[in-house]
XYZ file of C-alpha atoms in Angstrom:
658
model
C 21.110 -34.953 -97.431
C 24.705 -34.861 -98.689
C 24.761 -31.077 -98.385
C 24.429 -31.106 -94.591
C 27.400 -29.131 -93.219
C 28.046 -31.780 -90.587
C 28.645 -34.359 -93.328
C 31.329 -32.357 -95.112
C 34.976 -33.412 -94.571
C 37.345 -31.447 -92.370
C 41.133 -31.441 -92.065
C 43.012 -31.225 -88.754
C 46.767 -30.714 -89.130
C 46.818 -32.549 -92.441
C 44.540 -35.355 -91.271
C 41.356 -35.564 -93.320
C 38.241 -36.631 -91.438
C 35.387 -37.744 -93.669
C 32.662 -35.821 -91.865
C 32.189 -33.480 -88.938
C 30.489 -35.935 -86.585
C 32.647 -36.667 -83.557
C 31.935 -39.103 -80.773
C 33.347 -37.549 -77.624
C 35.369 -39.634 -75.210
C 33.187 -41.313 -72.604
C 33.917 -43.973 -70.051
C 32.825 -47.538 -70.724
C 35.079 -49.474 -68.320
C 34.610 -52.534 -70.537
C 38.280 -53.456 -70.160
C 38.988 -52.224 -66.626
C 42.211 -50.565 -67.727
C 42.858 -52.496 -70.944
C 41.728 -52.229 -74.560
C 39.780 -55.482 -74.834
C 37.764 -57.074 -77.619
C 34.484 -55.731 -76.209
C 35.794 -52.158 -76.382
C 37.068 -52.691 -79.931
C 33.757 -54.210 -81.060
C 31.916 -51.269 -79.513
C 33.925 -48.747 -81.562
C 33.763 -50.829 -84.740
C 29.957 -50.765 -84.592
C 30.017 -46.949 -84.508
C 32.652 -46.851 -87.246
C 30.348 -48.924 -89.446
C 27.639 -46.407 -88.640
C 29.516 -43.632 -90.435
C 31.198 -41.621 -87.652
C 34.054 -39.393 -88.811
C 36.045 -39.207 -85.571
C 35.853 -41.052 -82.269
C 37.879 -40.186 -79.189
C 38.770 -43.117 -76.952
C 37.794 -42.927 -73.300
C 40.245 -41.326 -70.897
C 43.678 -42.907 -70.742
C 45.360 -42.339 -67.405
C 48.956 -41.293 -67.992
C 50.279 -42.146 -64.524
C 49.452 -44.562 -61.669
C 48.895 -41.591 -59.363
C 45.438 -41.357 -60.962
C 43.762 -44.760 -61.060
C 40.551 -45.234 -63.033
C 39.183 -48.335 -64.769
C 38.900 -46.912 -68.266
C 42.282 -47.200 -70.061
C 45.766 -47.160 -68.543
C 48.454 -45.629 -70.761
C 51.230 -45.483 -68.201
C 53.263 -48.319 -69.751
C 53.986 -49.591 -73.247
C 51.486 -52.460 -73.016
C 48.917 -49.947 -74.280
C 50.587 -49.883 -77.708
C 49.279 -53.299 -78.719
C 45.758 -52.336 -77.635
C 45.909 -49.158 -79.693
C 47.083 -51.123 -82.731
C 44.303 -53.690 -82.493
C 41.739 -50.903 -82.134
C 42.989 -48.804 -85.044
C 43.387 -51.858 -87.286
C 39.749 -52.749 -86.589
C 38.179 -49.337 -87.249
C 40.377 -48.110 -90.097
C 38.658 -50.139 -92.869
C 35.436 -48.281 -92.067
C 36.983 -44.823 -92.472
C 36.649 -43.638 -88.870
C 39.563 -41.790 -87.299
C 40.555 -42.545 -83.686
C 42.144 -40.133 -81.225
C 43.385 -41.064 -77.779
C 42.479 -38.903 -74.794
C 45.312 -38.428 -72.308
C 44.195 -37.677 -68.774
C 45.023 -37.243 -65.127
C 42.142 -36.917 -62.687
C 43.873 -34.884 -60.006
C 42.006 -34.898 -56.719
C 39.120 -37.035 -58.008
C 40.846 -40.446 -58.103
C 43.389 -42.048 -55.759
C 46.676 -43.581 -56.807
C 46.805 -47.180 -58.003
C 48.430 -48.199 -54.717
C 45.643 -46.570 -52.698
C 47.694 -43.565 -51.592
C 46.129 -40.093 -51.789
C 45.520 -38.459 -55.135
C 47.786 -35.723 -56.498
C 46.471 -32.217 -57.068
C 47.702 -28.608 -57.248
C 46.551 -27.959 -53.672
C 45.091 -29.972 -50.793
C 41.544 -28.985 -51.764
C 38.991 -31.803 -51.314
C 37.319 -33.134 -54.414
C 33.538 -32.779 -54.757
C 33.434 -36.382 -53.495
C 35.274 -35.424 -50.291
C 38.692 -37.036 -50.890
C 41.601 -34.853 -49.754
C 44.630 -34.973 -52.092
C 48.261 -34.149 -51.451
C 49.569 -30.890 -52.904
C 51.979 -31.733 -55.707
C 55.641 -30.868 -55.415
C 57.426 -29.393 -58.420
C 59.111 -32.762 -58.870
C 55.683 -34.441 -59.075
C 54.512 -31.799 -61.552
C 57.491 -32.672 -63.740
C 56.714 -36.387 -63.445
C 53.172 -35.855 -64.727
C 54.289 -33.568 -67.567
C 56.749 -36.257 -68.671
C 54.036 -38.920 -68.308
C 51.763 -37.047 -70.709
C 54.618 -36.875 -73.229
C 55.470 -40.563 -72.940
C 51.828 -41.592 -73.231
C 51.581 -39.438 -76.355
C 54.509 -41.316 -77.910
C 52.831 -44.666 -77.226
C 49.585 -43.346 -78.693
C 51.308 -42.446 -81.952
C 53.244 -45.719 -82.009
C 49.952 -47.563 -81.614
C 48.571 -45.981 -84.782
C 46.121 -43.563 -83.155
C 45.381 -40.708 -85.548
C 45.657 -37.917 -83.004
C 45.741 -36.968 -79.345
C 43.277 -35.061 -77.209
C 44.609 -33.692 -73.920
C 41.822 -33.563 -71.357
C 42.108 -30.074 -69.881
C 38.442 -29.828 -68.862
C 35.722 -31.193 -66.560
C 37.655 -30.346 -63.426
C 40.520 -32.808 -63.990
C 44.151 -32.052 -63.085
C 44.977 -29.402 -65.735
C 41.648 -27.697 -65.011
C 42.409 -27.841 -61.280
C 45.625 -25.914 -61.921
C 43.737 -23.300 -63.957
C 40.899 -22.844 -61.465
C 41.175 -20.494 -58.501
C 38.767 -22.830 -56.702
C 41.260 -25.681 -56.568
C 44.612 -23.931 -57.017
C 45.774 -22.147 -53.861
C 49.476 -22.333 -54.651
C 51.818 -19.432 -53.982
C 54.631 -20.531 -56.287
C 54.927 -20.004 -60.042
C 52.004 -22.415 -60.668
C 49.507 -20.408 -58.627
C 48.081 -16.925 -58.249
C 47.677 -14.918 -61.481
C 46.309 -16.470 -64.650
C 49.745 -16.660 -66.276
C 50.889 -18.950 -63.457
C 47.745 -21.063 -63.256
C 47.828 -21.811 -66.990
C 51.497 -22.820 -66.830
C 50.793 -26.515 -66.237
C 48.585 -26.667 -69.341
C 51.319 -24.983 -71.378
C 54.011 -27.352 -70.129
C 51.920 -30.439 -70.887
C 51.044 -29.179 -74.367
C 54.677 -28.275 -75.118
C 55.932 -31.650 -73.897
C 53.378 -33.576 -75.952
C 54.026 -31.492 -79.071
C 57.748 -32.075 -78.672
C 57.189 -35.808 -78.198
C 55.011 -36.475 -81.252
C 56.205 -33.778 -83.635
C 54.573 -30.936 -85.512
C 52.739 -33.166 -87.994
C 50.626 -35.181 -85.538
C 47.203 -33.778 -84.524
C 47.185 -32.623 -80.908
C 44.345 -30.763 -79.265
C 42.545 -30.175 -76.003
C 39.186 -30.734 -74.398
C 38.289 -27.857 -72.117
C 35.287 -26.650 -70.130
C 34.251 -24.212 -67.462
C 33.374 -25.529 -63.988
C 29.798 -24.192 -64.022
C 30.322 -23.147 -60.423
C 29.912 -19.792 -58.697
C 33.432 -18.452 -58.251
C 34.886 -21.370 -60.197
C 36.677 -21.612 -63.521
C 34.762 -19.403 -65.934
C 34.129 -19.471 -69.657
C 36.224 -16.280 -69.950
C 39.296 -17.931 -68.420
C 38.818 -20.969 -70.671
C 38.714 -18.573 -73.624
C 41.990 -17.002 -72.466
C 43.628 -20.435 -72.189
C 42.434 -21.443 -75.655
C 43.773 -18.248 -77.213
C 47.120 -18.642 -75.447
C 47.610 -22.225 -76.618
C 46.495 -21.371 -80.150
C 48.793 -18.334 -80.342
C 51.776 -20.456 -79.308
C 50.921 -23.018 -81.987
C 50.689 -25.860 -79.478
C 47.301 -27.245 -80.456
C 45.523 -28.201 -83.677
C 41.944 -28.384 -82.405
C 39.736 -27.442 -79.452
C 36.971 -29.683 -78.110
C 34.699 -27.367 -76.129
C 32.432 -28.697 -73.400
C 30.793 -27.444 -70.215
C 30.569 -28.433 -66.584
C 32.571 -30.355 -64.005
C 31.978 -32.614 -61.023
C 30.665 -29.573 -59.195
C 27.887 -29.506 -61.806
C 27.551 -33.020 -63.160
C 24.168 -32.472 -64.778
C 25.662 -29.670 -66.875
C 28.434 -32.041 -67.953
C 26.100 -35.021 -68.510
C 22.692 -33.451 -69.180
C 19.620 -35.644 -68.891
C 16.111 -35.409 -70.325
C 15.461 -32.715 -67.696
C 17.419 -30.292 -69.899
C 16.585 -29.180 -73.453
C 18.667 -30.175 -76.440
C 21.550 -27.791 -77.292
C 21.516 -26.736 -73.624
C 25.324 -26.737 -73.342
C 25.921 -24.327 -76.231
C 25.754 -21.047 -74.258
C 28.896 -22.212 -72.443
C 30.692 -24.509 -74.886
C 29.973 -22.258 -77.869
C 32.002 -19.193 -76.777
C 34.960 -21.406 -75.847
C 34.963 -22.971 -79.305
C 34.503 -19.602 -80.992
C 37.722 -18.314 -79.372
C 39.871 -20.866 -81.197
C 41.825 -20.196 -84.384
C 42.052 -23.938 -85.104
C 39.315 -26.462 -85.989
C 36.870 -27.042 -83.175
C 34.443 -29.604 -81.805
C 31.529 -28.589 -79.657
C 29.241 -30.392 -77.214
C 25.642 -29.335 -76.908
C 23.330 -32.257 -75.978
C 22.431 -32.967 -79.570
C 20.000 -35.784 -80.338
C 20.665 -36.381 -84.029
C 21.651 -34.909 -87.369
C 18.527 -32.782 -87.627
C 19.248 -31.325 -84.211
C 22.816 -30.360 -85.157
C 22.092 -29.243 -88.707
C 22.793 -25.571 -87.934
C 25.669 -26.035 -85.476
C 28.674 -25.846 -87.845
C 27.197 -22.715 -89.417
C 26.281 -20.725 -86.324
C 29.777 -20.008 -85.061
C 29.983 -22.744 -82.441
C 32.377 -25.163 -84.096
C 33.638 -27.084 -87.092
C 32.765 -30.525 -85.708
C 29.841 -31.522 -83.546
C 29.854 -34.016 -80.692
C 27.239 -36.752 -80.795
C 27.781 -39.311 -78.067
C 24.878 -40.901 -76.182
C 22.534 -40.972 -79.212
C 25.090 -43.194 -80.959
C 25.367 -45.374 -77.901
C 21.633 -45.952 -78.292
C 21.838 -46.501 -82.052
C 25.207 -46.966 -83.794
C 23.438 -46.642 -87.161
C 22.099 -43.138 -86.486
C 24.011 -41.573 -89.376
C 23.383 -44.295 -91.944
C 19.674 -44.484 -91.135
C 19.357 -40.713 -91.481
C 21.142 -40.698 -94.840
C 18.905 -43.524 -96.038
C 15.836 -41.412 -95.299
C 14.918 -43.618 -92.341
C 15.373 -41.207 -89.456
C 12.157 -42.485 -87.882
C 13.861 -45.887 -87.512
C 16.642 -44.532 -85.266
C 16.428 -46.039 -81.799
C 16.231 -42.897 -79.649
C 18.431 -42.002 -76.725
C 16.083 -40.936 -73.918
C 18.835 -39.097 -71.974
C 18.074 -41.031 -68.799
C 21.721 -41.765 -67.847
C 20.533 -44.955 -66.139
C 22.611 -47.272 -68.296
C 25.554 -45.223 -69.541
C 26.486 -43.080 -66.539
C 24.874 -45.084 -63.748
C 25.996 -48.404 -65.231
C 29.619 -47.567 -64.511
C 28.732 -46.689 -60.924
C 26.464 -49.718 -60.444
C 27.424 -53.289 -59.465
C 27.726 -54.000 -63.213
C 30.702 -51.607 -63.172
C 30.517 -51.044 -66.926
C 28.563 -48.891 -69.311
C 25.135 -50.171 -70.280
C 22.296 -48.605 -72.255
C 18.683 -48.572 -71.153
C 17.334 -48.836 -74.691
C 20.061 -50.920 -76.393
C 20.781 -54.362 -74.958
C 23.778 -54.876 -77.245
C 25.985 -52.076 -75.899
C 29.334 -53.493 -74.846
C 28.398 -56.871 -76.317
C 28.411 -55.961 -80.004
C 30.488 -59.041 -80.825
C 27.596 -61.301 -79.799
C 24.469 -59.156 -79.441
C 24.679 -56.525 -82.177
C 21.342 -56.469 -83.991
C 23.130 -57.039 -87.287
C 23.809 -60.538 -85.958
C 20.137 -61.429 -85.563
C 19.163 -64.092 -88.077
C 15.822 -65.782 -88.764
C 15.141 -68.871 -86.702
C 15.621 -72.146 -88.569
C 11.979 -73.057 -87.963
C 10.272 -69.827 -86.913
C 7.762 -70.612 -84.165
C 4.462 -68.961 -83.514
C 5.067 -66.481 -80.725
C 2.374 -64.871 -78.649
C 3.285 -61.858 -76.519
C 0.833 -60.761 -73.873
C 1.427 -57.245 -72.574
C 1.912 -53.914 -74.324
C 4.546 -52.363 -72.062
C 8.281 -52.054 -72.930
C 9.267 -55.642 -72.083
C 6.515 -57.056 -74.282
C 7.061 -54.564 -77.075
C 10.777 -55.360 -77.232
C 10.072 -59.092 -77.134
C 7.623 -58.775 -80.033
C 9.985 -56.572 -82.054
C 12.966 -58.894 -81.702
C 10.890 -62.047 -82.243
C 9.747 -60.466 -85.504
C 13.377 -59.900 -86.511
C 13.892 -63.621 -85.953
C 11.098 -64.336 -88.399
C 8.612 -65.635 -85.871
C 4.939 -65.854 -86.701
C 3.792 -63.530 -83.981
C 0.786 -62.163 -82.214
C 0.967 -59.208 -79.856
C -1.813 -58.631 -77.355
C -2.161 -55.687 -74.999
C -4.965 -55.147 -72.529
C -4.864 -51.345 -72.727
C -6.155 -49.212 -75.628
C -2.608 -48.237 -76.640
C 0.869 -49.687 -76.418
C 3.455 -48.353 -73.986
C 2.200 -49.439 -70.583
C 3.477 -47.472 -67.601
C 5.745 -45.389 -69.846
C 2.634 -43.607 -71.107
C 2.082 -42.435 -67.536
C 5.738 -41.695 -66.746
C 6.046 -39.488 -69.843
C 3.329 -37.193 -68.493
C 5.457 -36.162 -65.521
C 7.253 -32.801 -65.735
C 10.700 -33.025 -67.360
C 10.104 -36.668 -68.327
C 8.447 -36.495 -71.740
C 11.483 -37.864 -73.565
C 11.126 -41.270 -71.905
C 8.151 -41.878 -74.197
C 10.372 -41.711 -77.278
C 11.506 -45.310 -76.813
C 8.032 -46.860 -76.720
C 6.946 -44.686 -79.655
C 9.918 -46.097 -81.597
C 9.127 -49.667 -80.561
C 5.539 -49.222 -81.700
C 6.651 -47.957 -85.134
C 9.031 -50.885 -85.505
C 6.438 -53.446 -84.434
C 4.012 -52.279 -87.107
C 6.778 -51.941 -89.717
C 7.743 -55.561 -89.117
C 4.174 -56.706 -89.603
C 3.425 -57.845 -86.082
C -0.257 -58.576 -85.536
C -1.352 -56.296 -82.691
C -4.542 -56.483 -80.667
C -5.139 -53.777 -78.095
C -7.930 -53.511 -75.521
C -7.835 -57.302 -75.217
C -7.758 -59.065 -71.867
C -6.165 -62.511 -72.139
C -6.955 -65.590 -70.067
C -5.551 -69.111 -70.267
C -8.337 -70.274 -72.589
C -7.429 -67.536 -75.075
C -3.840 -68.739 -75.117
C -4.914 -72.319 -75.777
C -7.060 -71.154 -78.681
C -4.114 -69.311 -80.262
C -1.860 -72.339 -79.578
C 1.499 -70.495 -79.683
C 4.759 -72.419 -79.638
C 6.178 -69.805 -77.274
C 4.246 -67.516 -74.954
C 5.991 -64.407 -73.640
C 4.181 -62.989 -70.638
C 4.827 -59.262 -70.162
C 1.726 -58.301 -68.227
C 3.539 -55.757 -66.072
C 2.531 -54.731 -62.582
C 0.109 -52.524 -60.715
C 0.533 -50.162 -57.756
C 0.075 -51.744 -54.356
C -2.044 -49.527 -52.181
C -1.864 -51.372 -48.870
C 0.382 -48.842 -47.102
C 3.206 -51.336 -46.566
C 6.703 -49.837 -46.306
C 9.729 -51.863 -47.357
C 11.536 -50.556 -44.260
C 8.720 -51.472 -41.837
C 6.531 -54.132 -43.457
C 4.895 -55.032 -40.175
C 3.599 -51.513 -39.605
C 1.546 -50.515 -42.665
C -0.042 -47.082 -42.794
C -3.681 -46.921 -41.800
C -6.354 -45.069 -43.748
C -5.124 -46.155 -47.188
C -8.700 -46.911 -48.283
C -9.771 -43.269 -48.022
C -10.923 -41.550 -51.218
C -8.127 -38.958 -51.303
C -5.404 -41.649 -51.369
C -4.131 -42.205 -54.902
C -1.416 -43.973 -56.858
C 1.017 -42.427 -59.313
C -0.992 -44.098 -62.085
C -3.998 -41.932 -61.269
C -2.578 -38.556 -60.302
C -2.053 -37.066 -63.782
C -5.683 -37.671 -64.757
C -7.206 -35.814 -61.815
C -8.789 -32.391 -62.237
C -6.367 -29.901 -60.612
C -9.343 -28.215 -58.984
C -9.991 -31.386 -56.968
C -6.482 -31.793 -55.566
C -6.843 -29.447 -52.603
C -4.154 -27.186 -51.189
C -1.680 -29.706 -49.752
C -0.367 -33.168 -50.490
C 1.837 -35.864 -49.046
C 3.905 -37.990 -51.427
C 5.254 -41.225 -49.983
C 8.392 -42.447 -51.806
C 9.279 -45.987 -50.808
C 11.361 -46.613 -53.952
C 13.874 -43.787 -54.386
C 13.382 -43.732 -58.167
C 11.990 -40.977 -60.413
C 8.344 -41.956 -60.020
C 7.753 -39.989 -56.823
C 9.765 -37.032 -58.144
C 7.424 -36.789 -61.126
C 4.373 -36.886 -58.863
C 5.783 -34.205 -56.554
C 6.700 -31.898 -59.437
C 3.232 -32.291 -60.891
C 1.620 -31.374 -57.588
C 3.823 -28.380 -56.795
C 3.221 -27.225 -60.343
C -0.508 -27.342 -59.591
C 0.092 -25.038 -56.619
C -0.042 -27.560 -53.767
C 2.191 -27.495 -50.712
C 3.925 -30.875 -50.817
C 5.447 -32.928 -48.018
C 7.746 -35.578 -49.457
C 8.122 -38.505 -47.067
C 10.617 -41.317 -47.599
C 12.056 -43.974 -45.283
C 15.277 -43.826 -47.305
C 18.381 -42.003 -46.113
C 18.354 -39.531 -48.996
C 16.092 -37.986 -51.593
C 15.582 -40.347 -54.562
C 18.913 -42.188 -54.105
C 18.403 -44.368 -57.202
C 18.535 -41.169 -59.237
C 21.868 -39.996 -57.812
C 24.063 -41.967 -60.221
C 21.982 -40.938 -63.260
C 22.491 -37.336 -62.042
C 18.785 -36.507 -61.808
C 18.011 -36.242 -58.097
C 19.902 -33.053 -57.205
C 18.453 -31.079 -60.112
C 14.951 -32.288 -59.286
C 15.307 -31.339 -55.638
C 16.468 -27.893 -56.684
C 13.407 -27.441 -58.884
C 11.062 -28.623 -56.138
C 12.489 -26.261 -53.556
C 12.726 -23.217 -55.787
C 9.674 -21.044 -55.294
C 7.492 -23.863 -53.972
C 6.105 -24.921 -50.619
C 8.038 -28.166 -50.495
C 9.147 -30.062 -47.401
C 11.379 -33.127 -47.382
C 11.324 -35.762 -44.640
C 13.938 -38.496 -45.071
C 14.016 -41.528 -42.750
C 10.317 -41.172 -42.025
C 7.404 -43.544 -42.519
C 3.767 -42.820 -43.110
C 1.863 -44.082 -40.066
C -1.729 -42.924 -40.559
C -3.870 -41.123 -43.120
C -6.738 -39.004 -41.932
C -9.034 -36.440 -43.509
C -6.870 -33.436 -44.388
C -3.732 -34.621 -42.622
C -1.302 -37.485 -42.084
C 0.763 -38.758 -39.204
C 4.370 -39.553 -40.004
C 7.014 -41.098 -37.741
C 10.733 -40.620 -37.563
C 12.395 -44.013 -38.117
C 15.125 -43.463 -35.547
C 13.180 -42.207 -32.534
C 9.651 -43.055 -33.706
C 8.597 -39.484 -32.963
C 5.201 -38.569 -34.400
C 4.476 -35.497 -36.515
C 1.256 -34.415 -38.174
C 1.337 -32.717 -41.575
C -1.432 -31.296 -43.737
C -2.454 -33.416 -46.708
C -5.627 -32.973 -48.727
C -4.166 -35.471 -51.202
C -1.969 -38.523 -50.482
C -0.013 -40.328 -53.201
C 1.592 -43.690 -52.430
C 4.657 -44.619 -54.472
C 5.768 -48.042 -53.309
C 6.746 -51.406 -54.744
C 4.238 -52.657 -57.299
C 2.576 -56.054 -57.460
C 3.278 -58.223 -60.518
C 0.231 -59.120 -62.604
C 0.483 -62.896 -62.324
C -3.093 -64.042 -62.946
C -2.366 -65.383 -66.440
C 0.816 -67.114 -65.283
C -1.023 -68.849 -62.439
C -3.829 -69.967 -64.737
C -1.390 -71.474 -67.225
C 0.721 -73.173 -64.576
C -2.447 -74.874 -63.353
C -2.834 -76.436 -66.803
C 0.431 -78.309 -66.498
C 1.637 -79.886 -69.754
C -1.214 -78.354 -71.732
C 0.367 -74.924 -71.391
C 2.822 -73.723 -74.067
C 6.453 -72.878 -73.383
C 6.246 -69.728 -71.278
C 8.731 -66.918 -70.616
C 7.971 -64.225 -68.055
C 9.700 -60.872 -68.511
C 9.800 -57.391 -67.031
C 7.534 -56.392 -64.179
C 5.433 -59.511 -64.669
C 8.381 -61.439 -63.237
C 9.233 -58.834 -60.583
C 8.721 -55.045 -60.607
C 11.968 -53.337 -61.593
C 13.016 -50.606 -64.020
C 12.983 -49.838 -67.745
C 16.526 -51.045 -68.429
C 15.747 -54.494 -67.034
C 12.387 -54.675 -68.803
C 13.907 -53.967 -72.226
C 16.816 -56.333 -71.575
C 14.563 -59.240 -70.614
C 12.161 -58.596 -73.465
C 15.034 -58.461 -75.942
C 16.557 -61.730 -74.791
C 13.182 -63.488 -74.712
C 12.526 -62.527 -78.327
C 16.080 -63.211 -79.439
C 16.355 -66.742 -78.071
C 13.173 -68.240 -79.523
C 13.531 -71.456 -81.492
């Protein structure tokens, strides 16, 4: 194990880093501009896990680019840096700051328009003001001053964010730089802003302090290319301005390339990030969508970089490195690359990074699993339900030392995840329930599958605490959330199916056409549609929602899925439509705005709508009154929702037993 290249030390401008595992900068928004205790605890947990280098999330250098990660535009940041570095240093992890300006992506702190090289709208539609030369000078100076505060705060190095379509990248890209002065036009002019920032920062912190860049192509036709990134890297290296290069890929024109999900294979970024890293004459870091140490074992030796970025997998499990080195790789809680907690959490009402599979993220000071202790008087816990909420409840109750019994009605654990993992591009979601199952058995939980539980069975077992995680089932009544008083007719016909059934059907029986009704906007209907188009059916996708799978927009999965569905397939999308009637071989759908009717062919109809909670056991026990044990209802048994909520509720139910 110790001979893995990624575990060998590396030196960057005199700074020794104990191994070649880097955690790339990523937004958490825990502190909404400040370095708070939650952010420090988050990094300490990863430092304890053996990381060599972590780069703090973007620090905005000037109020003209307002984002709720970290603000480094005044000297109040110095104290935050000091508290962070003091906390992680005893564990041997190095910390770099990441200095940043978002350009046309983010407005100013006072709400005025964003600053950018040219008045080119951002991918989000905001139109910036074209920067004057005076404003360019202000931002160059702001980078330098922020660099001084970073060094004063004890940060070990500085990464200048020149990639992902932010301000320096906008200057370099012909797509966003339409200037006619000495900052626009030929490459030598477009790279000038990067050079001036790098020179100013180097002059501010001195020759002995590690300074480097993060850089990426735009992954956009006609946009900033890998070749131009290579030119910029060589130029900055030749001038001696940088000590390392952190190579990535993608921009906000191609978010899935920048934040790849389970739809994409591991190492999928390397064809773009690799050549950028290979152009450097200084130590490099490279992003690739790596899942763990085994996945990156060859990376430092195949010409793509000296260090390897490992981010979301160590959000999911801070102990990834230590568990691997202990020969317990099968105990690593897997990242399922869903983006529903990390990326979407920031964009959700929670407005902070979460993790679908790890309840403790951002709350390590109170909910880190290292803090779980056995209950003073461990109760007998009975968990009914073998889906994620129940599995997590049983696992955590076992960590608390409970005498426990786990009962699932189905032949195998996993619940609806076993079905979801059969959808195209969704297999990785099953990794989390496979891990839970291994942990449950490792912890000695008594498991009974293929066992239907009624109230009398609970009374016989006489648990101190009953956790009900019986899940939910598809509702097949044709009711739309948008028009509950006008359910579709014909739902009892034999060719009408649920998403639970569709993957078990013989492809020869599916017919030539299908209608998929999506009343949820999640991934469930996407998986069904991809399965059907893959079987050769012409698919009409009907949804009363305003857009295709809107709940998958923030996780960055809807656009890629729609592209796959439309490419080479007979696929038709009808937004703001409801299913009115199902007939033999066809369906009638209605436009929600004008109620205009349209008939479409459909040999097969699949209804994806809100499920019904399985509440029979709960109702039976409530009827018993005081005879019933203490009962906690979690996951879909309480109300049908998603995987993140199910795992969260299961975790807390198991954690709080007494």
